[in-house]
Coordinates of C-alpha atoms in Angstrom, one line a residue:
X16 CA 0.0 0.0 0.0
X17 CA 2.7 2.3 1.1
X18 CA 4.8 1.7 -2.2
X19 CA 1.9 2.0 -4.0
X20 CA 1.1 5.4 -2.6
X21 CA 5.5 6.6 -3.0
X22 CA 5.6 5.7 -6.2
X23 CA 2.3 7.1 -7.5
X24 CA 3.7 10.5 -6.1
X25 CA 6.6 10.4 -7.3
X26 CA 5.5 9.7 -10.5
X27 CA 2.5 13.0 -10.2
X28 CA 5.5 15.3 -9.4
X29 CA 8.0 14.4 -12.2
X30 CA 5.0 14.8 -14.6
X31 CA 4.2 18.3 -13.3
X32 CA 7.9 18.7 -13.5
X33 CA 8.4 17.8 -17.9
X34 CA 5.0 19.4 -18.5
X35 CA 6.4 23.0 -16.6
X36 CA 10.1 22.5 -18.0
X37 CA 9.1 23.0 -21.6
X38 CA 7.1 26.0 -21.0
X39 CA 9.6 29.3 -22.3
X40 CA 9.1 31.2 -18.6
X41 CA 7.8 29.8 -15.4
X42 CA 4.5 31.5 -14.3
X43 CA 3.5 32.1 -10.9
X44 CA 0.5 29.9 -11.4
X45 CA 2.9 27.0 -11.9
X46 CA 5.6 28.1 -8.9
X47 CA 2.6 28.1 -6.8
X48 CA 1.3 24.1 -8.1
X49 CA 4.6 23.1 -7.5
X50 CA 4.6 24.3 -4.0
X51 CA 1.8 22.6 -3.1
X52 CA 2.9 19.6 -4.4
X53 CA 6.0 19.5 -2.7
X54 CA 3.8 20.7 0.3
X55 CA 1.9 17.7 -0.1
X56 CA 5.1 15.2 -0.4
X57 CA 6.2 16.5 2.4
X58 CA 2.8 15.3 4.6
X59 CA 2.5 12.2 3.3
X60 CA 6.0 10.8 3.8
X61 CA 5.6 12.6 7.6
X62 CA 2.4 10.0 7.9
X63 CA 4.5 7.1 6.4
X64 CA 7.3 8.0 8.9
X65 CA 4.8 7.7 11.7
X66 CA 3.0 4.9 10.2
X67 CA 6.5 2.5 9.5
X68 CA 7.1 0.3 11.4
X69 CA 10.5 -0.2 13.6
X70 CA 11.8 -3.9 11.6
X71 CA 10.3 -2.6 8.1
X72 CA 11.3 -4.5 4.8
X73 CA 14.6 -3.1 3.5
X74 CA 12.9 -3.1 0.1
X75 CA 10.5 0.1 1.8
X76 CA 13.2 2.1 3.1
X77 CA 15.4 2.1 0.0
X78 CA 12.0 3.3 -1.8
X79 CA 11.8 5.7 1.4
X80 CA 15.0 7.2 0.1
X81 CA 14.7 7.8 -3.4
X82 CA 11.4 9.6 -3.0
X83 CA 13.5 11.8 -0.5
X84 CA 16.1 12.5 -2.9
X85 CA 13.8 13.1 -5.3
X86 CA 12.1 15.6 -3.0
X87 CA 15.3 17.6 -2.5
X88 CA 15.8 17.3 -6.6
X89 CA 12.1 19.1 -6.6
X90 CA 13.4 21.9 -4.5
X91 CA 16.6 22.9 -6.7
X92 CA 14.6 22.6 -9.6
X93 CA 11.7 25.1 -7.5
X94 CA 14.2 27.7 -6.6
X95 CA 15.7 27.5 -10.2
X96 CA 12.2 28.7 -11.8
X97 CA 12.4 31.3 -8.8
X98 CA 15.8 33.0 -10.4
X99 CA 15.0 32.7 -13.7
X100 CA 11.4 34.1 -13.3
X101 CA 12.8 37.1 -10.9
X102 CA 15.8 38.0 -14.2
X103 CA 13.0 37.7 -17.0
X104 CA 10.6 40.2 -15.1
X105 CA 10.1 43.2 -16.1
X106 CA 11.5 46.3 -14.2
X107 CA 9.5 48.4 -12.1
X108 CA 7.5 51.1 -13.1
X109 CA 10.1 54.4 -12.2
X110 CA 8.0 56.4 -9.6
X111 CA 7.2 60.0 -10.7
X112 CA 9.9 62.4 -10.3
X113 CA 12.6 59.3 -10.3
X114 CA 16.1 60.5 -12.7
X115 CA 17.3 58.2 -15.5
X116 CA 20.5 57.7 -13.7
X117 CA 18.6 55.9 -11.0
X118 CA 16.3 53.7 -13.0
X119 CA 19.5 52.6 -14.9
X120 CA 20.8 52.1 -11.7
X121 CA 18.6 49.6 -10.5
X122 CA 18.1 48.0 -14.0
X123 CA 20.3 44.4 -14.3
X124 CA 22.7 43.9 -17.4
X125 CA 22.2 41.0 -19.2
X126 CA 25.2 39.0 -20.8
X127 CA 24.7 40.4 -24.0
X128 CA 25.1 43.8 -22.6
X129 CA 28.1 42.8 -20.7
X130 CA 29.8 41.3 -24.0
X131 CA 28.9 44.2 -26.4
X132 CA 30.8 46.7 -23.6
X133 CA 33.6 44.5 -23.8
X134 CA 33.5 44.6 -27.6
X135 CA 33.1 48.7 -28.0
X136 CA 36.4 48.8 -25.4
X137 CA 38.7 46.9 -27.7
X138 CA 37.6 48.8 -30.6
X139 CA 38.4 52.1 -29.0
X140 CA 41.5 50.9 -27.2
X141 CA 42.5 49.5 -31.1
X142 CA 41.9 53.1 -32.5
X143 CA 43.4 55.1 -29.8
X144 CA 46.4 52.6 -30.7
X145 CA 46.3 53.6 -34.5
X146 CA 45.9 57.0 -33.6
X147 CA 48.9 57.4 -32.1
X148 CA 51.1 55.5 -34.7
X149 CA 49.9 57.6 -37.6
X150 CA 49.5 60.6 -36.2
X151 CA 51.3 61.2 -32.5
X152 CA 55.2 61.5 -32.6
X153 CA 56.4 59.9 -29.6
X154 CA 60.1 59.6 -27.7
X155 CA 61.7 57.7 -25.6
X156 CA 61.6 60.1 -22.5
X157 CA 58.9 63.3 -22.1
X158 CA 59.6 66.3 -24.2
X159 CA 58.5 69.6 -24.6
X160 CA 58.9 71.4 -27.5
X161 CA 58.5 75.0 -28.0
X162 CA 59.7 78.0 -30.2
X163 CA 59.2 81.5 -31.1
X164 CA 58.9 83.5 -34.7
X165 CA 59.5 87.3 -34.7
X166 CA 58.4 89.5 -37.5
X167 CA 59.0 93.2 -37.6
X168 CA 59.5 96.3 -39.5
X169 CA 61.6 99.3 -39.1
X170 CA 62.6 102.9 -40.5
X171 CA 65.4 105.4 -40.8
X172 CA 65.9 109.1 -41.4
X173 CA 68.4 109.8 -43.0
X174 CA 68.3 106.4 -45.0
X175 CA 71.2 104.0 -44.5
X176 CA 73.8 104.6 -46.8
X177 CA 74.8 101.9 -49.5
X178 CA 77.1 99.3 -48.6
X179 CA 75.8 99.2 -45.1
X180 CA 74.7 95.9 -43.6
X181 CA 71.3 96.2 -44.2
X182 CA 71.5 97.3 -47.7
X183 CA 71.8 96.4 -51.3
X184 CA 74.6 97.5 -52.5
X185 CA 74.1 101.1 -54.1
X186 CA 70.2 101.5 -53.0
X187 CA 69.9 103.6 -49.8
X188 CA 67.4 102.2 -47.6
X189 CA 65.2 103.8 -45.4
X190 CA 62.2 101.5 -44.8
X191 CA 61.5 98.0 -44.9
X192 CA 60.8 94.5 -42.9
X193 CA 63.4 92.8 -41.1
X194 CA 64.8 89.8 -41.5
X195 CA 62.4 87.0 -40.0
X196 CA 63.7 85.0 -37.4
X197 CA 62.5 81.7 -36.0
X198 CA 63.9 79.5 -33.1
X199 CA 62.9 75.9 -32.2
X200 CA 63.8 74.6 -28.9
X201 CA 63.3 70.7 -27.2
X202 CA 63.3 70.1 -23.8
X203 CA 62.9 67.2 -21.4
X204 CA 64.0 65.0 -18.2
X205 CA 66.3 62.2 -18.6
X206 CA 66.3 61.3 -15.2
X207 CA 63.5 61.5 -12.8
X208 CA 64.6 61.1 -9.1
X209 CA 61.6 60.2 -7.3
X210 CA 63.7 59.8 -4.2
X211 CA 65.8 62.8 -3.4
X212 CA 64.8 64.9 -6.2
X213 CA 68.0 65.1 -7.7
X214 CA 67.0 64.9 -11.9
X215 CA 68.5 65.0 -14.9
X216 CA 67.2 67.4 -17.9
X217 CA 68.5 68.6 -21.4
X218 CA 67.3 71.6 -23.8
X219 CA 68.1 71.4 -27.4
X220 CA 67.7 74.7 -29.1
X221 CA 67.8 75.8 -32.9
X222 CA 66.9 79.6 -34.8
X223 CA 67.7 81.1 -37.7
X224 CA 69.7 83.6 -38.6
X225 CA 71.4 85.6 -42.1
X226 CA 74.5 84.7 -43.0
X227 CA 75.1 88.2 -45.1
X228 CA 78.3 90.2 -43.9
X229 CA 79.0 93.8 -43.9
X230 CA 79.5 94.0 -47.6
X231 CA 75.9 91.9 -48.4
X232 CA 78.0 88.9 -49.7
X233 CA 77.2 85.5 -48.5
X234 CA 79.6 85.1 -45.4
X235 CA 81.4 82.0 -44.1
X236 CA 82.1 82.9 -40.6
X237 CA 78.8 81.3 -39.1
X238 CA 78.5 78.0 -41.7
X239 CA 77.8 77.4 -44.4
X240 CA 76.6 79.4 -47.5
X241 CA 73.3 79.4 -48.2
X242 CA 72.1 81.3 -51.5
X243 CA 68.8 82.8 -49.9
X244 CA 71.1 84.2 -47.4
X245 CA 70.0 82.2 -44.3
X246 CA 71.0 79.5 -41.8
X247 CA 69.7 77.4 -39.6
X248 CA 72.0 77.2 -36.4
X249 CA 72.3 75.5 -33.5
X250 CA 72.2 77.0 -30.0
X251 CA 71.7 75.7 -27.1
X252 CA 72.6 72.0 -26.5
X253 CA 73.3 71.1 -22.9
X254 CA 72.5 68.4 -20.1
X255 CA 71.9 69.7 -16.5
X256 CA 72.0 68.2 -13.5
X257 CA 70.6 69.2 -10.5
X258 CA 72.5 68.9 -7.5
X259 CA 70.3 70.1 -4.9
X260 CA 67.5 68.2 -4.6
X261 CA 64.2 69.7 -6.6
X262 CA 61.7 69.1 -4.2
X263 CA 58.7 71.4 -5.0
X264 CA 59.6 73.5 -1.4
X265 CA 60.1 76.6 -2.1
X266 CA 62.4 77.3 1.1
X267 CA 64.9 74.6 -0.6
X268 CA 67.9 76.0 -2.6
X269 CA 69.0 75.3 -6.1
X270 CA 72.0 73.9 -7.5
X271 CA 72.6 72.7 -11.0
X272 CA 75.2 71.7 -13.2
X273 CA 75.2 72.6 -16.8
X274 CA 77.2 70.8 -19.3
X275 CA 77.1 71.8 -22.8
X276 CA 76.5 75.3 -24.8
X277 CA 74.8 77.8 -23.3
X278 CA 74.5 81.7 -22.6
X279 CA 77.2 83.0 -20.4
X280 CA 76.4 83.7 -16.6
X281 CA 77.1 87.7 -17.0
X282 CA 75.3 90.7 -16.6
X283 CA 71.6 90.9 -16.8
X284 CA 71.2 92.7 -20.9
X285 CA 73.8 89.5 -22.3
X286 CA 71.8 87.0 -20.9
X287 CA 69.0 88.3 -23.0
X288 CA 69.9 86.7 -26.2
X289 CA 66.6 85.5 -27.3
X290 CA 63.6 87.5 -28.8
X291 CA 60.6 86.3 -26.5
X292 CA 62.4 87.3 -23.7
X293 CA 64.6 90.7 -24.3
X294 CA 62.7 93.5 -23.1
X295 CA 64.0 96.0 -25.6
X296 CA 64.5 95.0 -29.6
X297 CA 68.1 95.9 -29.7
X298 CA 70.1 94.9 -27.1
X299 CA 72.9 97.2 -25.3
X300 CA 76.0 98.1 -27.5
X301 CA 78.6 96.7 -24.6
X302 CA 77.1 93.4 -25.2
X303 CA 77.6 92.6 -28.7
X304 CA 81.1 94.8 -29.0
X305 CA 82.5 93.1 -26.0
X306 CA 81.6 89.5 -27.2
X307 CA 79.0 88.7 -23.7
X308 CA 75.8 88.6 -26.2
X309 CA 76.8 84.7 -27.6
X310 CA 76.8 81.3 -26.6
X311 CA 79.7 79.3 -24.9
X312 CA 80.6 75.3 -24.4
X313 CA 81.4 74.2 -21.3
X314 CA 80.7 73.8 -17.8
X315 CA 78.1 76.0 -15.5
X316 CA 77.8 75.6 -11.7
X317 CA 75.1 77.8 -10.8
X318 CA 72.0 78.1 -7.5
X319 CA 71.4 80.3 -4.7
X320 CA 71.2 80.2 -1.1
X321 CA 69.1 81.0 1.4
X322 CA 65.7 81.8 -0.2
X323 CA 63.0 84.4 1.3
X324 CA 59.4 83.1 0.5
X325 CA 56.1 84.5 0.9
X326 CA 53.5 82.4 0.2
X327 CA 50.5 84.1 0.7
X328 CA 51.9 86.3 -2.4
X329 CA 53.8 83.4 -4.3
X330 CA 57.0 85.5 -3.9
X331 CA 60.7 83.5 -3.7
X332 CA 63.8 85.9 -3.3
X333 CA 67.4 84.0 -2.7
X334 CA 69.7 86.2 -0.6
X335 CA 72.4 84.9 -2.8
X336 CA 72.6 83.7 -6.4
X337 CA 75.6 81.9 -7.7
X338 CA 77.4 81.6 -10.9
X339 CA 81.1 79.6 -12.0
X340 CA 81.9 78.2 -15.0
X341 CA 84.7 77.1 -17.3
X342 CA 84.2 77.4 -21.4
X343 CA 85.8 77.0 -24.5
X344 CA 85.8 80.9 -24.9
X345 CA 85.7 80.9 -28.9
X346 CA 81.9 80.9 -29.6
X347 CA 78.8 78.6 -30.7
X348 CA 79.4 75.7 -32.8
X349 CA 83.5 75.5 -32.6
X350 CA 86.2 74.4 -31.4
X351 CA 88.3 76.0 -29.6
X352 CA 91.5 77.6 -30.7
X353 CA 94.1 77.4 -28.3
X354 CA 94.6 75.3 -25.0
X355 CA 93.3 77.2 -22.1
X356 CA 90.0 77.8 -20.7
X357 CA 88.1 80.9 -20.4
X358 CA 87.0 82.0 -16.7
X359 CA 83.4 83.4 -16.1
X360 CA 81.6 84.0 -12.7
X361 CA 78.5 86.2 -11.2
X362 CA 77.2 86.7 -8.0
X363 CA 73.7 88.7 -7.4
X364 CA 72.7 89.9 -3.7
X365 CA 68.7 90.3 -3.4
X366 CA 68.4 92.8 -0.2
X367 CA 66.3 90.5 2.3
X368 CA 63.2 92.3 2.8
X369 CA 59.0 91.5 3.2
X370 CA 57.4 91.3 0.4
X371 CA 55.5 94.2 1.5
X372 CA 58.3 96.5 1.6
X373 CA 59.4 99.0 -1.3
X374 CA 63.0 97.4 -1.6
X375 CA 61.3 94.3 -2.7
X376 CA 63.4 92.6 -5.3
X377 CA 66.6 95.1 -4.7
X378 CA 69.3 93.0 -6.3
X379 CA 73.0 94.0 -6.8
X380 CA 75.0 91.9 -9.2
X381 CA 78.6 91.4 -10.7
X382 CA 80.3 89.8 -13.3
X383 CA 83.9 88.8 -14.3
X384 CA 85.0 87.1 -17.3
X385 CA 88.5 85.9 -18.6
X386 CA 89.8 84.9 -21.7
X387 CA 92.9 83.9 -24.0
X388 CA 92.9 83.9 -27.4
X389 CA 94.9 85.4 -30.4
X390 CA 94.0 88.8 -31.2
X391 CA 93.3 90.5 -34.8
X392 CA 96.4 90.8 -36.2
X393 CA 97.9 88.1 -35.3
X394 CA 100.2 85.3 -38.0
X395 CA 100.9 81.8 -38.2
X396 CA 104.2 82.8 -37.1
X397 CA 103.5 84.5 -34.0
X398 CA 101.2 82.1 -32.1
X399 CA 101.2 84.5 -28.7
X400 CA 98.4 84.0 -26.6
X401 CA 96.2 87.6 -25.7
X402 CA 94.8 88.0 -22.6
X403 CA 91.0 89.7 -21.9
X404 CA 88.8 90.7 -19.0
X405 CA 85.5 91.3 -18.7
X406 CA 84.1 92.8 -15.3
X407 CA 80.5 94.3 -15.0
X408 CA 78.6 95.2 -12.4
X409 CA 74.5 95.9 -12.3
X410 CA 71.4 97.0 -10.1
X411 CA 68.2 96.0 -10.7
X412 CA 64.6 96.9 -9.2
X413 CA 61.1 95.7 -10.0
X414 CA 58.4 96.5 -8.1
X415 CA 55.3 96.7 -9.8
X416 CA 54.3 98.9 -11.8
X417 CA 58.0 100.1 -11.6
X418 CA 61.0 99.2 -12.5
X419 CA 64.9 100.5 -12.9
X420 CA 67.8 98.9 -13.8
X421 CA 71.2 99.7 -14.2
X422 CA 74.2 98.1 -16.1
X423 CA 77.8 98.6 -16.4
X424 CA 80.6 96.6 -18.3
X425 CA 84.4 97.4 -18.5
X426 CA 86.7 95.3 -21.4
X427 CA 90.4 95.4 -21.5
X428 CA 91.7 93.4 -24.9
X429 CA 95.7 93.0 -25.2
X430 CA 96.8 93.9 -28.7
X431 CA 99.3 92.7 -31.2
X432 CA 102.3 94.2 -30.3
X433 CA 102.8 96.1 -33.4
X434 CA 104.9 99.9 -34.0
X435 CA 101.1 101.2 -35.0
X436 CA 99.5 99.8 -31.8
X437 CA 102.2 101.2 -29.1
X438 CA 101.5 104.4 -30.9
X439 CA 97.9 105.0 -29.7
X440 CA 98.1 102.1 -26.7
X441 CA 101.7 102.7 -25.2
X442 CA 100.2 99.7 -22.5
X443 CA 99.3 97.4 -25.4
X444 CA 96.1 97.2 -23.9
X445 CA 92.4 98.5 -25.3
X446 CA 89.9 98.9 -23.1
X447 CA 86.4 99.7 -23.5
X448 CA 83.3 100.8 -21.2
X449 CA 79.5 100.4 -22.0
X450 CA 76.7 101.4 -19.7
X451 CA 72.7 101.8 -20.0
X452 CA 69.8 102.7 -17.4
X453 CA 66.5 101.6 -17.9
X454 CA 63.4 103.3 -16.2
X455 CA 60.0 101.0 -16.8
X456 CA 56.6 100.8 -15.6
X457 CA 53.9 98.5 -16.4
X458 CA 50.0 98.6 -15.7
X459 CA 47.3 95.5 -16.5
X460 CA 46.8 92.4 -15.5
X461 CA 48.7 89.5 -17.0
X462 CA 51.5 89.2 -14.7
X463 CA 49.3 89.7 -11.2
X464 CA 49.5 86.0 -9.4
X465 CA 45.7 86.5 -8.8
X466 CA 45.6 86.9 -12.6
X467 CA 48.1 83.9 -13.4
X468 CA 45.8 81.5 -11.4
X469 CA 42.5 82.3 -13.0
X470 CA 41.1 79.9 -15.4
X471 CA 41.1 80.8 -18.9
X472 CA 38.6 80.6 -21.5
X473 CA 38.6 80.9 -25.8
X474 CA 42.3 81.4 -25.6
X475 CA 41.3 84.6 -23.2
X476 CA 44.7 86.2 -21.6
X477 CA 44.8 89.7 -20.2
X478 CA 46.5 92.4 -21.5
X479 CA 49.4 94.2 -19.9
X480 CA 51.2 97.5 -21.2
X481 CA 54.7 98.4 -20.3
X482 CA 56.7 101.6 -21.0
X483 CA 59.9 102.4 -20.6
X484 CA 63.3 105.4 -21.6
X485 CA 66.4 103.9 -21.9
X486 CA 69.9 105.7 -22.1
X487 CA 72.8 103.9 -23.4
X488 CA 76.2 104.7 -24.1
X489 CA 79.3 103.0 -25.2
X490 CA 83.3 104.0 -26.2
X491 CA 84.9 101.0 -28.3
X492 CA 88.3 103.0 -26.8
X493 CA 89.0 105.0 -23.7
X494 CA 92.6 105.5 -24.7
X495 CA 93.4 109.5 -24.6
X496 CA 95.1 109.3 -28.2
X497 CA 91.6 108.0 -29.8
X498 CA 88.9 110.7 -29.6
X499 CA 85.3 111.1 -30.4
X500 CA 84.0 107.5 -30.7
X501 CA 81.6 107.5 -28.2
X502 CA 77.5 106.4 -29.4
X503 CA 74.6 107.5 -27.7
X504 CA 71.3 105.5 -28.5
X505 CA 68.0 106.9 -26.6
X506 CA 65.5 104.4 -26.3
X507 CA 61.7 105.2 -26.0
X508 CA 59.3 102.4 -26.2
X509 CA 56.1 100.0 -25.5
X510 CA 56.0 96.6 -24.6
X511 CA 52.6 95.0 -25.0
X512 CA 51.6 91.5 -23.7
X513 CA 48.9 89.7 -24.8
X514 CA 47.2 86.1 -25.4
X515 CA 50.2 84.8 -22.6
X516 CA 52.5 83.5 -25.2
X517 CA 52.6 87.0 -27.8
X518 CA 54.2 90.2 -27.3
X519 CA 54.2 93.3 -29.4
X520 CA 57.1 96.0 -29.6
X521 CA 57.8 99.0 -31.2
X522 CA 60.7 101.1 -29.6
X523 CA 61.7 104.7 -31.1
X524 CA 65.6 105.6 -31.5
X525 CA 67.8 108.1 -31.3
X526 CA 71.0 107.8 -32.5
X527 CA 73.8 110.3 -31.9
X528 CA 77.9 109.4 -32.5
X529 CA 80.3 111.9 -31.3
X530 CA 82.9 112.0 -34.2
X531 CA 85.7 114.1 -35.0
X532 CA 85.4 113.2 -38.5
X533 CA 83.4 115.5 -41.0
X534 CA 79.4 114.0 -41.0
X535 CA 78.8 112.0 -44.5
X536 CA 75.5 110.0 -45.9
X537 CA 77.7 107.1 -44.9
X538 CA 78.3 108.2 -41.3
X539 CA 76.0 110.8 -40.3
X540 CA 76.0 112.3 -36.8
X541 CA 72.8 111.5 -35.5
X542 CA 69.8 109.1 -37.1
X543 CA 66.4 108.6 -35.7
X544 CA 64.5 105.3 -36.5
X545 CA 61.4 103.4 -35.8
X546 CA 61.1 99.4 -35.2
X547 CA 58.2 97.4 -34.4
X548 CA 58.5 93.7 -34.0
X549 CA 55.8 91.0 -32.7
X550 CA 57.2 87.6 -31.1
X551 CA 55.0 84.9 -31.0
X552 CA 56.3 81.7 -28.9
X553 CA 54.7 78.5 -28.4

């Protein structure tokens, strides 16, 4: 009777069982028979339990245990229809006022949806590869690269004479563009210390330049000829290590080694070589007669010590800034021509004072240089070595909107020892003096820290306008035999700086040469010109 009943059960439930696992989705209706029919297994093998007795046939208990296991086969089947049914229903209704972020939210991804994510990231992580194949350059370390072009125009009254620098032979000039010049400029870290700080960087830096001499022939001095009368010339090129750890602190000093070509460490007007950041278009006269306005290969030690910072104003003043190094002594791009080294060295004293105070940014500097080399003049036969100094000394203050500085430089050349040459120079020395003062002042907004700090939009930068007079004055000779050489250029112009990386200038001159000679077309005694240039770096 009891076997009878078991497997009659059994036999209802595995039926229900096929008959609901060919249906697509389980309905409630059907969760809910199933229930009840496990419900109702569950009674009757309670009553047989009671009902068995204690020495039943082994035959009934081994039919006892397959309708148990296939009881507990009914209930992972049950709670299989429960997961499936609770995935294939529908999602709730979203609830008035309920954002699509949060009914997304709450909504399950299927597999499908999973697998076609999975899909769209390889595709863009293919084209972001391609991408940068075709159209990205890449190197082995991080570089930046950045440059400058400088257009400009300029005018003279009287017109230069023929034969002048500037000129076309027999056409006097006395309007026209300048020369374009462009510069090109690499930089980067070789080294990162993570550790201490201590990193290693390089610049690589190239511009062009004209190649014509004073005659308008195609010169050779610089490299080599180029019929459009134009070069493309290499200027700075060095490693640099720093020494003192860069840590981000302000209150740290800094100490680097530079190893390589490079401007000199002298003065404050020679270090000013480039375009984008010389405040005047021409450059003081000491500087390019005395041979301080070029590059040089070798070694630079330079830092500072003890550094006054304010940080409330982002202000960082060194008491002491450093200088030393060792070159070649004979210019960019050469070798040098004899066997010893050239000396240079500056030192610059910032008065230690709040940022507050009107002495802010009071610094005093000097400058020596020493050199060998053979002077003009000199033959094959007489390989003597010359000796030359350099010393300079300058003061500069900035405190916005004003600004004054003041340069000095003092060169003493030895000369061929020649009958001609002990005539005017009974020392066998030439010595010459240069000098300018610079009075500036500046109103807008671009170089205010609260400015620097705002966001910009559309390229938006804003302006700032700065005026300044300059005197400058320079005698090639100070020897009492040679007279009347001195030139006076008065400088009168505005600076004005706008979209952060473009600066326009236009500077009026003044030219006047004291000259004991009679006044010509070719020399005249005094000239006033007009230039106007804008530098655009990036």
């Amino acid at each position: 009777m009891h076997s009878f009943k078991t497997t009659a059960l059994a036999a209802a439930v595995l039926l229900a069982l096929s008959g609901a696992a060919v249906q697509a989705q389980p309905t409630s209706g059907e969760i809910k028979a199933l229930k009840g029919t496990v419900e109702e297994l569950r009674k009757q093998l309670q009553e047989l339990k009671r009902s068995q007795r204690t020495d039943a046939d082994a035959l009934e208990k081994a039919r006892l245990d397959e309708l148990r296991k296939q009881v507990d086969e009914l209930k992972a089947q049950l709670k299989t229809k429960q997961d499936a049914q609770a995935a294939a229903a529908p999602a709730a209704a979203p609830t008035e006022g309920e954002s699509q972020e949060s009914i997304d939210a709450r909504t399950a991804a299927s597999k499908a949806d999973i697998q076609g994510l999975r899909t769209d990231l390889e595709n863009y992580k293919y084209d972001q590869s391609r991408l940068q194949e075709r159209n990205i350059p890449s190197v082995t370390r991080n570089t930046k690269i950045g440059g400058a072009i400088t257009v400009g125009v300029q005018s003279q009254n009287p017109a230069a004479a023929a034969g002048n620098a500037t000129v076309t032979p027999g056409e006097p000039r006395k309007n026209g563009f300048s020369a374009v010049s462009a510069g090109l400029n690499f930089s980067g870290n070789l080294y990162r210390d993570y550790e201490e700080g201590k990193n290693l960087t390089y610049r690589i830096a190239f511009t062009t330049g004209t190649n014509l001499n004073t005659k308008n022939t195609y010169a050779t001095e610089f490299g080599k000829n180029n019929a459009d009368g134009s070069q493309f010339n290499l200027t700075d090129a060095y490693l640099r290590y720093s020494f003192q750890p860069v840590s981000g602190n302000a209150e740290d000093p800094l100490g680097t080694i530079t190893f390589g070509q490079q401007a000199i460490p002298f003065g404050q007007d020679p270090q000013a070589i480039d375009p984008e950041v010389r405040p005047v278009i021409n450059g003081a006269q000491f500087s390019s007669a005395l041979g301080l306005s070029t590059r040089q290969t070798g070694l630079v030690v330079a830092g500072d010590y003890d550094p006054y910072v304010d940080y409330t104003n982002n202000y960082r003043a060194p008491l002491v800034s450093y200088a030393l190094g060792i070159v070649n002594g004979s210019g960019p791009n050469k070798q040098d021509n004899n066997s010893l080294r050239d000396w240079v060295g500056r030192l610059v004293y910032t008065l230690p004072v709040d940022y507050s105070s009107w002495f802010r940014q009071l610094q005093i500097g000097t400058s020596y240089y020493r050199g060998y080399g053979f002077p003009a003049g000199t033959t094959l036969t007489d390989q003597s070595k010359s000796t030359f100094t350099r010393n300079g000394f300058d003061i500069n203050w900035t405190h916005l909107p004003y600004s004054i500085s003041y340069e000095w430089a003092y060169g003493k050349d030895e000369l061929v020892n020649s009958p001609a040459n002990r005539a005017t120079h009974p020392d066998g020395f030439k010595r010459g003096v240069g000098q300018y003062i610079n009075f500036g002042y500046t109103w807008g907004e671009q170089f205010l820290n609260s400015s620097k700090n705002q966001g910009k939009f559309n390229d938006f930068w804003p302006k700032s306008y700065q005026a300044f007079l300059r005197f400058d004055s320079w005698d090639p000779d100070r020897n009492v035999l040679v007279q009347n050489d001195h030139n006076y250029v008065t400088t009168l112009g505005l600076n004005v700086f706008f979209a952060e990386t473009t600066k326009f200038q236009i500077n009026y001159l003044h030219t006047r040469k004291q000259t004991g000679e009679p006044t010509s077309a070719a020399k005249p005694r005094s000239t006033n010109g007009v230039q106007a240039q804008v530098t655009a770096t990036f």
